[in-house]
Amino acid sequence: MGTSVALKISGRNKLRGKVVNVTPGIVTAEVEVDIGNGNRITGVITKNSLDEMQIKTGDEVIALIKATSVMFIKE
Amino acid sequence: MGTSVALKISGRNKLRGKVVNVTPGIVTAEVEVDIGNGNRITGVITKNSLDEMQIKTGDEVIALIKATSVMFIKE
Amino acid sequence: MGTSVALKISGRNKLRGKVVNVTPGIVTAEVEVDIGNGNRITGVITKNSLDEMQIKTGDEVIALIKATSVMFIKE
Amino acid sequence: MGTSVALKISGRNKLRGKVVNVTPGIVTAEVEVDIGNGNRITGVITKNSLDEMQIKTGDEVIALIKATSVMFIKE
Amino acid sequence: MGTSVALKISGRNKLRGKVVNVTPGIVTAEVEVDIGNGNRITGVITKNSLDEMQIKTGDEVIALIKATSVMFIKE
Amino acid sequence: MGTSVALKISGRNKLRGKVVNVTPGIVTAEVEVDIGNGNRITGVITKNSLDEMQIKTGDEVIALIKATSVMFIKE
């Protein structure tokens, strides 16, 4: 990723992209990020995190995913 | 993603790529997948899943990630 | 499980059952599945997944749970 | 579930069964539990938890799974 | 922790504290717990768990976190 | 928490402490952190993250935990 922040976190998967959609709920919020190459990452975070970080469409963000949360499909 | 299998699973994030590294342990195994655009996904699955699915370097796989497992970094 | 789809996913726990309750929220939705033997599985997925997969009461589904998400209680 | 311990935990899914297999690693350990009706639950916990709880084949345990960790497959 | 319940669960992290805030949504609810020493733990559980356990401000609770859900930041 | 890095991540729980134990395995590693007030946080991360971040006993780190990974026990 090459970012100073991302390099300091043990979560192994850091995918940089641009926010394309935000859906706020009461407790949670959905954030959709275009990471290029036709891929999108959707995350559900707390509404409080959304508000404090002021995440909005167009923002550059990094999706962070712990390796133990990843499964694989082999067709 | 456009795959029949992937479309039938509620986990929202499905990232297609090629296995570039496999590290088997005793209970778990690490699988690293190149999803293009300079991005890699690392997942930790059970050694038993690795063996049963016969995942090896060069395989085409889809990384599956539930939306509630995704965080965001905004620098 | 014996299903072609389920066999292709590294998530080790696949429990087949029938949807007995669906509670849609704004961002998330709760789905309750009867897996027989007096056991029920409750899952929280995104509202978007619920809508796209058209999950409703009476549907046959498979609950998918990664092994690293399972804890144990011993009384 | 009807157990005093299980009722006091917010994790919604509690599946009672018998341990049928234990695979200890260095950091983690795999525990496989038969929950009846032809279903098994596999969990990966820390080796330290395995040792402290003295989990072994034949033990009665309850598998505990948070609802946000559950996905669904609809074929 | 020294509690009989907590000792019987494989989830390694058990942090005792007092509920300082509860935000109910439709499907989920946010619970904030003061664990002392200036630290707070925020958790998102199902609204159904919140209701059944009757969690409210002022309650003594234990936050339970599986070790595989923990990441580390080193600045 | 008051750290510039921690404030930029949506994961809501950031607990600062000192590493008191590290157990490396093949694929994963266990890290135990004293966060004060008699509380410890144990996390399982990949061995690769441990090595790249050079986490060792005595290091100051922040444990990062997503709110959806937190459960509650009420006795």
PDB file of C-alpha atoms in Angstrom, chain C residues 21-49:
ATOM      1  CA  ASN C  21     -37.823 -15.564  10.355  1.00  0.00           C
ATOM      2  CA  VAL C  22     -36.513 -12.501   8.516  1.00  0.00           C
ATOM      3  CA  THR C  23     -36.167  -9.053  10.107  1.00  0.00           C
ATOM      4  CA  PRO C  24     -35.057  -6.370   7.650  1.00  0.00           C
ATOM      5  CA  GLY C  25     -33.410  -3.221   8.999  1.00  0.00           C
ATOM      6  CA  ILE C  26     -31.912  -0.306   7.050  1.00  0.00           C
ATOM      7  CA  VAL C  27     -28.325  -1.531   6.548  1.00  0.00           C
ATOM      8  CA  THR C  28     -28.527  -5.034   8.007  1.00  0.00           C
ATOM      9  CA  ALA C  29     -31.103  -7.817   8.234  1.00  0.00           C
ATOM     10  CA  GLU C  30     -31.513 -10.722  10.628  1.00  0.00           C
ATOM     11  CA  VAL C  31     -32.244 -14.187   9.250  1.00  0.00           C
ATOM     12  CA  GLU C  32     -33.212 -17.096  11.499  1.00  0.00           C
ATOM     13  CA  VAL C  33     -32.845 -20.648  10.202  1.00  0.00           C
ATOM     14  CA  ASP C  34     -34.123 -23.920  11.690  1.00  0.00           C
ATOM     15  CA  ILE C  35     -31.390 -26.533  11.152  1.00  0.00           C
ATOM     16  CA  GLY C  36     -33.311 -29.373  12.798  1.00  0.00           C
ATOM     17  CA  ASN C  37     -32.733 -31.209  16.051  1.00  0.00           C
ATOM     18  CA  GLY C  38     -34.094 -28.227  17.948  1.00  0.00           C
ATOM     19  CA  ASN C  39     -31.284 -25.957  16.777  1.00  0.00           C
ATOM     20  CA  ARG C  40     -31.611 -22.534  15.178  1.00  0.00           C
ATOM     21  CA  ILE C  41     -28.973 -20.342  13.568  1.00  0.00           C
ATOM     22  CA  THR C  42     -29.370 -16.575  13.542  1.00  0.00           C
ATOM     23  CA  GLY C  43     -27.295 -14.518  11.136  1.00  0.00           C
ATOM     24  CA  VAL C  44     -26.974 -10.808  10.464  1.00  0.00           C
ATOM     25  CA  ILE C  45     -26.256 -10.014   6.814  1.00  0.00           C
ATOM     26  CA  THR C  46     -26.567  -6.800   4.819  1.00  0.00           C
ATOM     27  CA  LYS C  47     -30.017  -5.690   3.714  1.00  0.00           C
ATOM     28  CA  ASN C  48     -28.606  -5.605   0.182  1.00  0.00           C
ATOM     29  CA  SER C  49     -27.665  -9.307   0.338  1.00  0.00           C
TER      30      SER C  49
END
